[in-house]
Amino acid sequence: MAEGALPAMETTQVFEKGDIQWNASSSSSSSSPPKPLLIFTPTVPGAYPFCKGLPMLEPSEVKFAGKVADWLAEGLQPLLPENVEANLEKLVVSGHSKGGKTAFCVALGYAKTKLKFSALVGIDPVAGTSKYCESNPHILKGVPGSFNLNMPVAVIGSGLGPKKGNCCSPPCAPDGMNHKEFFKECKPPCANFVVARYGHMDMLDDETAGVIGTLVSKCACKNGSGPRDLMRRTIGGLVVAFLRAQLNDHWKDFDAILGNPNIAPTQLDNMVYIPTS
């Protein structure tokens, strides 16, 4: 008796790439994924205050991020192509900048979710404008290992993030509020990488839409002088290697990076990996 074909497994990206203006586009750059990704965004009308020109407060971001995660449990499978099965047993939460802090908040339980996360990745996370002005909720305690996280964590920082981009605005990833503090408060297994020659916004597209997008991307932060593609490829490689090691027990690529950081597309400094003892 013939058996039916098993459902295919597919990598799925849930959150749309951040952009101040709504648009859809394809990419053929060298930093594109090796195979197509399925990208899903909520279409049910709701409150998106930032898209209407208003800032979204951190507690609201955490709450909405938790709701999107909960949507996966029932809303994802009906939208997938035939013979593609949603596998939520290895769910990763990640974010950049303030979104990096939001990812930490969700993983720490500030948003109650039905699903369990298997790993956390913070990409140049920022908790506030200075160590005296942390945004809510206040999750940084200044105590090593204080985060109650039962999952592997990777924190990727930018070397130029703590530097001012201009004389009128503070650093985009100031000391005391950046990746160093987040990593310090993580428990093993955890990893920290610093992309030395690039800044807080250098993982964005080469060109961002709109006047505001250009100002945020090119003027607000200290940027590196090299091609942004190198920054994107480096971050992408670090994330994939870390997750393959921690979730699939495929350590070859991650061990290679730890053994020789020069294989990365651009310079990595202060690499630290603390395994579970």
PDB file of C-alpha atoms in Angstrom:
ATOM      1  CA  MET A   1       0.000   0.000   0.000  1.00  0.00           C
ATOM      2  CA  ALA A   2       1.518   3.287  -1.069  1.00  0.00           C
ATOM      3  CA  GLU A   3       2.083   5.932   1.577  1.00  0.00           C
ATOM      4  CA  GLY A   4       1.256   9.592   1.007  1.00  0.00           C
ATOM      5  CA  ALA A   5       4.075  12.082   0.701  1.00  0.00           C
ATOM      6  CA  LEU A   6       5.131  13.677   3.962  1.00  0.00           C
ATOM      7  CA  PRO A   7       4.423  17.413   4.334  1.00  0.00           C
ATOM      8  CA  ALA A   8       7.389  19.538   3.336  1.00  0.00           C
ATOM      9  CA  MET A   9       9.103  21.646   5.964  1.00  0.00           C
ATOM     10  CA  GLU A  10       9.634  25.294   5.108  1.00  0.00           C
ATOM     11  CA  THR A  11      11.455  28.213   6.736  1.00  0.00           C
ATOM     12  CA  THR A  12       8.967  30.979   7.482  1.00  0.00           C
ATOM     13  CA  GLN A  13       9.510  34.622   8.362  1.00  0.00           C
ATOM     14  CA  VAL A  14       6.554  36.089  10.220  1.00  0.00           C
ATOM     15  CA  PHE A  15       7.324  39.769  10.628  1.00  0.00           C
ATOM     16  CA  GLU A  16       7.592  42.018   7.611  1.00  0.00           C
ATOM     17  CA  LYS A  17      10.942  43.741   7.260  1.00  0.00           C
ATOM     18  CA  GLY A  18      10.725  47.111   8.961  1.00  0.00           C
ATOM     19  CA  ASP A  19       9.951  50.012   6.676  1.00  0.00           C
ATOM     20  CA  ILE A  20       8.241  53.309   7.371  1.00  0.00           C
ATOM     21  CA  GLN A  21       6.287  53.052   4.118  1.00  0.00           C
ATOM     22  CA  TRP A  22       4.310  49.967   3.124  1.00  0.00           C
ATOM     23  CA  ASN A  23       5.592  48.327  -0.034  1.00  0.00           C
ATOM     24  CA  ALA A  24       6.403  44.961  -1.542  1.00  0.00           C
ATOM     25  CA  SER A  25       9.605  44.260  -3.407  1.00  0.00           C
ATOM     26  CA  SER A  26      11.936  41.462  -4.415  1.00  0.00           C
ATOM     27  CA  SER A  27      15.666  41.327  -3.800  1.00  0.00           C
ATOM     28  CA  SER A  28      18.528  39.814  -5.748  1.00  0.00           C
ATOM     29  CA  SER A  29      21.389  41.074  -3.580  1.00  0.00           C
ATOM     30  CA  SER A  30      24.091  38.728  -2.339  1.00  0.00           C
ATOM     31  CA  SER A  31      22.584  38.889   1.156  1.00  0.00           C
ATOM     32  CA  SER A  32      19.298  37.343   0.002  1.00  0.00           C
ATOM     33  CA  PRO A  33      18.411  33.968   1.566  1.00  0.00           C
ATOM     34  CA  PRO A  34      19.547  30.821  -0.278  1.00  0.00           C
ATOM     35  CA  LYS A  35      15.923  29.824  -0.841  1.00  0.00           C
ATOM     36  CA  PRO A  36      12.636  31.738  -0.908  1.00  0.00           C
ATOM     37  CA  LEU A  37      11.074  32.652   2.427  1.00  0.00           C
ATOM     38  CA  LEU A  38       7.357  32.726   3.072  1.00  0.00           C
ATOM     39  CA  ILE A  39       6.535  36.111   4.590  1.00  0.00           C
ATOM     40  CA  PHE A  40       3.313  36.598   6.537  1.00  0.00           C
ATOM     41  CA  THR A  41       1.891  39.813   7.950  1.00  0.00           C
ATOM     42  CA  PRO A  42      -1.411  40.295   9.795  1.00  0.00           C
ATOM     43  CA  THR A  43      -4.112  41.700   7.520  1.00  0.00           C
ATOM     44  CA  VAL A  44      -6.893  42.103  10.074  1.00  0.00           C
ATOM     45  CA  PRO A  45      -7.500  45.849  10.685  1.00  0.00           C
ATOM     46  CA  GLY A  46      -6.000  46.968  13.961  1.00  0.00           C
ATOM     47  CA  ALA A  47      -4.120  49.726  15.739  1.00  0.00           C
ATOM     48  CA  TYR A  48      -0.815  50.503  14.053  1.00  0.00           C
ATOM     49  CA  PRO A  49      -0.072  53.933  15.527  1.00  0.00           C
ATOM     50  CA  PHE A  50       3.460  54.185  14.181  1.00  0.00           C
ATOM     51  CA  CYS A  51       2.255  53.661  10.623  1.00  0.00           C
ATOM     52  CA  LYS A  52      -0.134  56.553  11.143  1.00  0.00           C
ATOM     53  CA  GLY A  53       2.723  58.827  12.094  1.00  0.00           C
ATOM     54  CA  LEU A  54       2.476  58.325  15.852  1.00  0.00           C
ATOM     55  CA  PRO A  55       5.063  56.644  18.080  1.00  0.00           C
ATOM     56  CA  MET A  56       4.216  53.296  19.644  1.00  0.00           C
ATOM     57  CA  LEU A  57       5.084  52.960  23.328  1.00  0.00           C
ATOM     58  CA  GLU A  58       7.192  49.979  24.368  1.00  0.00           C
ATOM     59  CA  PRO A  59       4.512  48.191  26.470  1.00  0.00           C
ATOM     60  CA  SER A  60       2.173  48.309  23.463  1.00  0.00           C
ATOM     61  CA  GLU A  61       4.861  46.871  21.206  1.00  0.00           C
ATOM     62  CA  VAL A  62       5.418  43.999  23.617  1.00  0.00           C
ATOM     63  CA  LYS A  63       1.691  43.281  23.824  1.00  0.00           C
ATOM     64  CA  PHE A  64       1.213  43.335  20.052  1.00  0.00           C
ATOM     65  CA  ALA A  65       4.291  41.155  19.495  1.00  0.00           C
ATOM     66  CA  GLY A  66       2.812  38.608  21.891  1.00  0.00           C
ATOM     67  CA  LYS A  67      -0.480  38.655  19.996  1.00  0.00           C
ATOM     68  CA  VAL A  68       1.297  38.005  16.704  1.00  0.00           C
ATOM     69  CA  ALA A  69       3.099  35.044  18.284  1.00  0.00           C
ATOM     70  CA  ASP A  70      -0.227  33.675  19.518  1.00  0.00           C
ATOM     71  CA  TRP A  71      -1.687  34.067  16.034  1.00  0.00           C
ATOM     72  CA  LEU A  72       0.840  31.539  14.761  1.00  0.00           C
ATOM     73  CA  ALA A  73      -0.752  28.674  16.690  1.00  0.00           C
ATOM     74  CA  GLU A  74      -4.005  28.781  14.718  1.00  0.00           C
ATOM     75  CA  GLY A  75      -3.590  31.363  11.968  1.00  0.00           C
ATOM     76  CA  LEU A  76      -0.436  30.211  10.199  1.00  0.00           C
ATOM     77  CA  GLN A  77      -1.271  26.733   8.912  1.00  0.00           C
ATOM     78  CA  PRO A  78      -4.390  27.700   6.888  1.00  0.00           C
ATOM     79  CA  LEU A  79      -2.307  30.241   4.949  1.00  0.00           C
ATOM     80  CA  LEU A  80       0.523  27.896   3.999  1.00  0.00           C
ATOM     81  CA  PRO A  81       0.767  26.333   0.539  1.00  0.00           C
ATOM     82  CA  GLU A  82      -0.375  22.755   0.089  1.00  0.00           C
ATOM     83  CA  ASN A  83       2.022  20.139   1.523  1.00  0.00           C
ATOM     84  CA  VAL A  84       3.837  22.736   3.638  1.00  0.00           C
ATOM     85  CA  GLU A  85       3.546  22.041   7.344  1.00  0.00           C
ATOM     86  CA  ALA A  86       3.955  24.651  10.069  1.00  0.00           C
ATOM     87  CA  ASN A  87       6.500  23.471  12.625  1.00  0.00           C
ATOM     88  CA  LEU A  88       6.257  25.614  15.741  1.00  0.00           C
ATOM     89  CA  GLU A  89       8.364  23.351  17.927  1.00  0.00           C
ATOM     90  CA  LYS A  90      11.438  25.484  17.207  1.00  0.00           C
ATOM     91  CA  LEU A  91      10.223  29.066  17.420  1.00  0.00           C
ATOM     92  CA  VAL A  92      12.736  31.919  17.573  1.00  0.00           C
ATOM     93  CA  VAL A  93      12.021  35.486  18.673  1.00  0.00           C
ATOM     94  CA  SER A  94      14.293  38.233  17.380  1.00  0.00           C
ATOM     95  CA  GLY A  95      14.439  41.990  16.941  1.00  0.00           C
ATOM     96  CA  HIS A  96      16.683  44.952  16.150  1.00  0.00           C
ATOM     97  CA  SER A  97      17.207  48.150  18.176  1.00  0.00           C
ATOM     98  CA  LYS A  98      14.150  48.840  20.354  1.00  0.00           C
ATOM     99  CA  GLY A  99      12.650  45.783  18.702  1.00  0.00           C
ATOM    100  CA  GLY A 100      15.562  43.836  20.166  1.00  0.00           C
ATOM    101  CA  LYS A 101      14.475  44.879  23.629  1.00  0.00           C
ATOM    102  CA  THR A 102      10.888  43.989  22.706  1.00  0.00           C
ATOM    103  CA  ALA A 103      12.073  40.502  21.750  1.00  0.00           C
ATOM    104  CA  PHE A 104      13.748  40.161  25.151  1.00  0.00           C
ATOM    105  CA  CYS A 105      10.555  41.352  26.863  1.00  0.00           C
ATOM    106  CA  VAL A 106       8.447  38.779  25.020  1.00  0.00           C
ATOM    107  CA  ALA A 107      10.916  35.996  25.848  1.00  0.00           C
ATOM    108  CA  LEU A 108      10.969  37.090  29.502  1.00  0.00           C
ATOM    109  CA  GLY A 109       7.188  36.747  29.723  1.00  0.00           C
ATOM    110  CA  TYR A 110       6.095  40.379  29.682  1.00  0.00           C
ATOM    111  CA  ALA A 111       3.680  39.242  26.986  1.00  0.00           C
ATOM    112  CA  LYS A 112       1.952  35.997  27.908  1.00  0.00           C
ATOM    113  CA  THR A 113       2.052  33.720  24.880  1.00  0.00           C
ATOM    114  CA  LYS A 114       0.651  30.267  24.188  1.00  0.00           C
ATOM    115  CA  LEU A 115       3.747  29.115  22.360  1.00  0.00           C
ATOM    116  CA  LYS A 116       7.159  28.365  23.817  1.00  0.00           C
ATOM    117  CA  PHE A 117      10.225  30.011  22.314  1.00  0.00           C
ATOM    118  CA  SER A 118      13.314  27.912  21.641  1.00  0.00           C
ATOM    119  CA  ALA A 119      15.873  30.701  21.136  1.00  0.00           C
ATOM    120  CA  LEU A 120      16.302  34.477  21.299  1.00  0.00           C
ATOM    121  CA  VAL A 121      18.390  36.730  19.039  1.00  0.00           C
ATOM    122  CA  GLY A 122      18.943  40.409  19.832  1.00  0.00           C
ATOM    123  CA  ILE A 123      20.432  42.473  16.992  1.00  0.00           C
ATOM    124  CA  ASP A 124      21.996  45.589  18.519  1.00  0.00           C
ATOM    125  CA  PRO A 125      19.238  45.778  21.167  1.00  0.00           C
ATOM    126  CA  VAL A 126      18.728  49.139  22.861  1.00  0.00           C
ATOM    127  CA  ALA A 127      16.930  49.687  26.170  1.00  0.00           C
ATOM    128  CA  GLY A 128      16.886  53.492  26.276  1.00  0.00           C
ATOM    129  CA  THR A 129      18.619  56.742  25.430  1.00  0.00           C
ATOM    130  CA  SER A 130      20.999  56.551  28.412  1.00  0.00           C
ATOM    131  CA  LYS A 131      21.577  54.474  31.523  1.00  0.00           C
ATOM    132  CA  TYR A 132      19.474  57.031  33.389  1.00  0.00           C
ATOM    133  CA  CYS A 133      16.589  56.846  30.922  1.00  0.00           C
ATOM    134  CA  GLU A 134      15.517  53.266  30.214  1.00  0.00           C
ATOM    135  CA  SER A 135      12.230  52.771  28.409  1.00  0.00           C
ATOM    136  CA  ASN A 136       9.445  50.743  30.013  1.00  0.00           C
ATOM    137  CA  PRO A 137       9.418  47.997  31.040  1.00  0.00           C
ATOM    138  CA  HIS A 138      12.713  48.244  32.926  1.00  0.00           C
ATOM    139  CA  ILE A 139      14.299  44.854  32.312  1.00  0.00           C
ATOM    140  CA  LEU A 140      17.985  45.693  32.799  1.00  0.00           C
ATOM    141  CA  LYS A 141      18.959  45.125  36.426  1.00  0.00           C
ATOM    142  CA  GLY A 142      22.717  45.534  36.164  1.00  0.00           C
ATOM    143  CA  VAL A 143      23.133  42.041  37.622  1.00  0.00           C
ATOM    144  CA  PRO A 144      25.023  39.408  35.612  1.00  0.00           C
ATOM    145  CA  GLY A 145      22.845  36.443  34.691  1.00  0.00           C
ATOM    146  CA  SER A 146      19.655  38.075  35.976  1.00  0.00           C
ATOM    147  CA  PHE A 147      17.519  37.314  32.899  1.00  0.00           C
ATOM    148  CA  ASN A 148      15.246  34.355  33.629  1.00  0.00           C
ATOM    149  CA  LEU A 149      15.583  32.837  30.170  1.00  0.00           C
ATOM    150  CA  ASN A 150      15.610  29.086  29.644  1.00  0.00           C
ATOM    151  CA  MET A 151      16.790  29.250  26.046  1.00  0.00           C
ATOM    152  CA  PRO A 152      19.948  29.953  24.022  1.00  0.00           C
ATOM    153  CA  VAL A 153      20.552  33.662  23.403  1.00  0.00           C
ATOM    154  CA  ALA A 154      22.694  35.437  20.806  1.00  0.00           C
ATOM    155  CA  VAL A 155      23.349  39.170  21.097  1.00  0.00           C
ATOM    156  CA  ILE A 156      24.931  40.954  18.134  1.00  0.00           C
ATOM    157  CA  GLY A 157      26.204  44.502  18.610  1.00  0.00           C
ATOM    158  CA  SER A 158      27.582  47.230  16.368  1.00  0.00           C
ATOM    159  CA  GLY A 159      30.999  48.742  16.958  1.00  0.00           C
ATOM    160  CA  LEU A 160      29.877  52.270  16.033  1.00  0.00           C
ATOM    161  CA  GLY A 161      26.522  52.130  17.826  1.00  0.00           C
ATOM    162  CA  PRO A 162      27.792  53.895  20.984  1.00  0.00           C
ATOM    163  CA  LYS A 163      29.187  56.808  18.927  1.00  0.00           C
ATOM    164  CA  LYS A 164      27.229  59.940  17.991  1.00  0.00           C
ATOM    165  CA  GLY A 165      26.137  60.279  14.389  1.00  0.00           C
ATOM    166  CA  ASN A 166      25.830  64.047  14.676  1.00  0.00           C
ATOM    167  CA  CYS A 167      26.026  66.822  17.255  1.00  0.00           C
ATOM    168  CA  CYS A 168      22.247  67.073  17.690  1.00  0.00           C
ATOM    169  CA  SER A 169      21.273  63.550  18.718  1.00  0.00           C
ATOM    170  CA  PRO A 170      22.557  60.979  21.228  1.00  0.00           C
ATOM    171  CA  PRO A 171      24.175  57.711  20.158  1.00  0.00           C
ATOM    172  CA  CYS A 172      21.699  55.208  18.763  1.00  0.00           C
ATOM    173  CA  ALA A 173      23.057  52.374  20.928  1.00  0.00           C
ATOM    174  CA  PRO A 174      24.521  54.167  23.967  1.00  0.00           C
ATOM    175  CA  ASP A 175      26.797  52.514  26.489  1.00  0.00           C
ATOM    176  CA  GLY A 176      24.871  51.198  29.461  1.00  0.00           C
ATOM    177  CA  MET A 177      21.798  50.486  27.328  1.00  0.00           C
ATOM    178  CA  ASN A 178      23.206  48.422  24.469  1.00  0.00           C
ATOM    179  CA  HIS A 179      24.196  44.872  23.586  1.00  0.00           C
ATOM    180  CA  LYS A 180      26.846  44.684  26.316  1.00  0.00           C
ATOM    181  CA  GLU A 181      24.273  45.047  29.092  1.00  0.00           C
ATOM    182  CA  PHE A 182      21.849  42.608  27.487  1.00  0.00           C
ATOM    183  CA  PHE A 183      24.555  39.983  27.094  1.00  0.00           C
ATOM    184  CA  LYS A 184      25.853  40.498  30.621  1.00  0.00           C
ATOM    185  CA  GLU A 185      22.435  39.656  32.048  1.00  0.00           C
ATOM    186  CA  CYS A 186      22.008  36.478  29.959  1.00  0.00           C
ATOM    187  CA  LYS A 187      22.558  32.970  31.270  1.00  0.00           C
ATOM    188  CA  PRO A 188      24.403  30.244  29.339  1.00  0.00           C
ATOM    189  CA  PRO A 189      24.237  29.193  26.632  1.00  0.00           C
ATOM    190  CA  CYS A 190      24.726  32.683  25.244  1.00  0.00           C
ATOM    191  CA  ALA A 191      26.881  34.391  22.629  1.00  0.00           C
ATOM    192  CA  ASN A 192      27.950  37.958  21.935  1.00  0.00           C
ATOM    193  CA  PHE A 193      29.413  39.300  18.688  1.00  0.00           C
ATOM    194  CA  VAL A 194      30.361  42.852  17.721  1.00  0.00           C
ATOM    195  CA  VAL A 195      30.434  43.918  14.068  1.00  0.00           C
ATOM    196  CA  ALA A 196      33.303  46.330  14.604  1.00  0.00           C
ATOM    197  CA  ARG A 197      33.250  48.709  11.628  1.00  0.00           C
ATOM    198  CA  TYR A 198      29.520  49.254  11.271  1.00  0.00           C
ATOM    199  CA  GLY A 199      26.802  51.211  13.013  1.00  0.00           C
ATOM    200  CA  HIS A 200      23.355  50.691  14.450  1.00  0.00           C
ATOM    201  CA  MET A 201      21.459  51.249  11.174  1.00  0.00           C
ATOM    202  CA  ASP A 202      23.922  49.606   8.805  1.00  0.00           C
ATOM    203  CA  MET A 203      21.929  46.376   8.611  1.00  0.00           C
ATOM    204  CA  LEU A 204      19.148  48.240   6.786  1.00  0.00           C
ATOM    205  CA  ASP A 205      18.760  48.407   3.009  1.00  0.00           C
ATOM    206  CA  ASP A 206      21.245  50.533   1.083  1.00  0.00           C
ATOM    207  CA  GLU A 207      18.382  52.870   0.200  1.00  0.00           C
ATOM    208  CA  THR A 208      15.337  53.325   2.434  1.00  0.00           C
ATOM    209  CA  ALA A 209      12.016  54.729   1.279  1.00  0.00           C
ATOM    210  CA  GLY A 210      10.876  58.264   2.056  1.00  0.00           C
ATOM    211  CA  VAL A 211      12.497  61.301   3.619  1.00  0.00           C
ATOM    212  CA  ILE A 212      12.044  60.011   7.163  1.00  0.00           C
ATOM    213  CA  GLY A 213      13.438  56.627   6.218  1.00  0.00           C
ATOM    214  CA  THR A 214      16.514  58.253   4.711  1.00  0.00           C
ATOM    215  CA  LEU A 215      17.069  60.489   7.741  1.00  0.00           C
ATOM    216  CA  VAL A 216      16.751  57.576  10.169  1.00  0.00           C
ATOM    217  CA  SER A 217      18.937  55.291   8.085  1.00  0.00           C
ATOM    218  CA  LYS A 218      21.665  57.695   7.004  1.00  0.00           C
ATOM    219  CA  CYS A 219      21.753  60.645   9.428  1.00  0.00           C
ATOM    220  CA  ALA A 220      20.553  59.690  12.912  1.00  0.00           C
ATOM    221  CA  CYS A 221      23.311  57.216  13.762  1.00  0.00           C
ATOM    222  CA  LYS A 222      27.033  56.817  13.251  1.00  0.00           C
ATOM    223  CA  ASN A 223      27.399  54.672  10.134  1.00  0.00           C
ATOM    224  CA  GLY A 224      30.271  52.651   8.766  1.00  0.00           C
ATOM    225  CA  SER A 225      32.031  53.550   5.542  1.00  0.00           C
ATOM    226  CA  GLY A 226      31.923  50.077   3.991  1.00  0.00           C
ATOM    227  CA  PRO A 227      29.151  48.450   1.930  1.00  0.00           C
ATOM    228  CA  ARG A 228      26.091  47.629   4.020  1.00  0.00           C
ATOM    229  CA  ASP A 229      25.836  44.302   2.252  1.00  0.00           C
ATOM    230  CA  LEU A 230      28.810  43.096   4.312  1.00  0.00           C
ATOM    231  CA  MET A 231      26.989  43.976   7.534  1.00  0.00           C
ATOM    232  CA  ARG A 232      23.823  42.177   6.447  1.00  0.00           C
ATOM    233  CA  ARG A 233      25.718  39.077   5.343  1.00  0.00           C
ATOM    234  CA  THR A 234      27.673  38.983   8.595  1.00  0.00           C
ATOM    235  CA  ILE A 235      24.583  39.258  10.781  1.00  0.00           C
ATOM    236  CA  GLY A 236      22.699  36.724   8.674  1.00  0.00           C
ATOM    237  CA  GLY A 237      25.558  34.252   8.859  1.00  0.00           C
ATOM    238  CA  LEU A 238      25.922  34.641  12.620  1.00  0.00           C
ATOM    239  CA  VAL A 239      22.207  34.138  13.221  1.00  0.00           C
ATOM    240  CA  VAL A 240      21.956  31.062  10.997  1.00  0.00           C
ATOM    241  CA  ALA A 241      25.122  29.458  12.393  1.00  0.00           C
ATOM    242  CA  PHE A 242      24.037  30.079  15.998  1.00  0.00           C
ATOM    243  CA  LEU A 243      20.524  28.705  15.493  1.00  0.00           C
ATOM    244  CA  ARG A 244      21.714  25.650  13.569  1.00  0.00           C
ATOM    245  CA  ALA A 245      24.110  24.862  16.405  1.00  0.00           C
ATOM    246  CA  GLN A 246      21.653  25.397  19.237  1.00  0.00           C
ATOM    247  CA  LEU A 247      18.468  24.019  17.684  1.00  0.00           C
ATOM    248  CA  ASN A 248      19.718  21.385  15.215  1.00  0.00           C
ATOM    249  CA  ASP A 249      23.024  20.382  16.847  1.00  0.00           C
ATOM    250  CA  HIS A 250      24.919  21.332  13.666  1.00  0.00           C
ATOM    251  CA  TRP A 251      28.005  22.983  15.123  1.00  0.00           C
ATOM    252  CA  LYS A 252      30.388  23.056  12.164  1.00  0.00           C
ATOM    253  CA  ASP A 253      29.699  26.621  11.007  1.00  0.00           C
ATOM    254  CA  PHE A 254      29.376  28.109  14.490  1.00  0.00           C
ATOM    255  CA  ASP A 255      32.591  26.466  15.680  1.00  0.00           C
ATOM    256  CA  ALA A 256      34.352  27.705  12.543  1.00  0.00           C
ATOM    257  CA  ILE A 257      33.347  31.301  13.309  1.00  0.00           C
ATOM    258  CA  LEU A 258      34.488  31.001  16.917  1.00  0.00           C
ATOM    259  CA  GLY A 259      37.778  29.476  15.795  1.00  0.00           C
ATOM    260  CA  ASN A 260      38.468  31.996  13.039  1.00  0.00           C
ATOM    261  CA  PRO A 261      36.391  35.197  13.045  1.00  0.00           C
ATOM    262  CA  ASN A 262      38.231  36.339   9.908  1.00  0.00           C
ATOM    263  CA  ILE A 263      35.974  34.107   7.808  1.00  0.00           C
ATOM    264  CA  ALA A 264      33.149  36.608   8.392  1.00  0.00           C
ATOM    265  CA  PRO A 265      32.532  39.135   5.583  1.00  0.00           C
ATOM    266  CA  THR A 266      33.593  41.970   7.891  1.00  0.00           C
ATOM    267  CA  GLN A 267      35.552  42.361  11.120  1.00  0.00           C
ATOM    268  CA  LEU A 268      34.165  40.787  14.300  1.00  0.00           C
ATOM    269  CA  ASP A 269      35.443  41.894  17.704  1.00  0.00           C
ATOM    270  CA  ASN A 270      35.044  40.671  21.278  1.00  0.00           C
ATOM    271  CA  MET A 271      33.425  37.355  20.425  1.00  0.00           C
ATOM    272  CA  VAL A 272      32.215  35.518  23.503  1.00  0.00           C
ATOM    273  CA  TYR A 273      30.382  32.207  23.718  1.00  0.00           C
ATOM    274  CA  ILE A 274      29.451  30.789  27.105  1.00  0.00           C
ATOM    275  CA  PRO A 275      28.187  27.201  26.831  1.00  0.00           C
ATOM    276  CA  THR A 276      26.027  25.462  29.357  1.00  0.00           C
ATOM    277  CA  SER A 277      28.313  24.045  32.018  1.00  0.00           C
TER     278      SER A 277
END
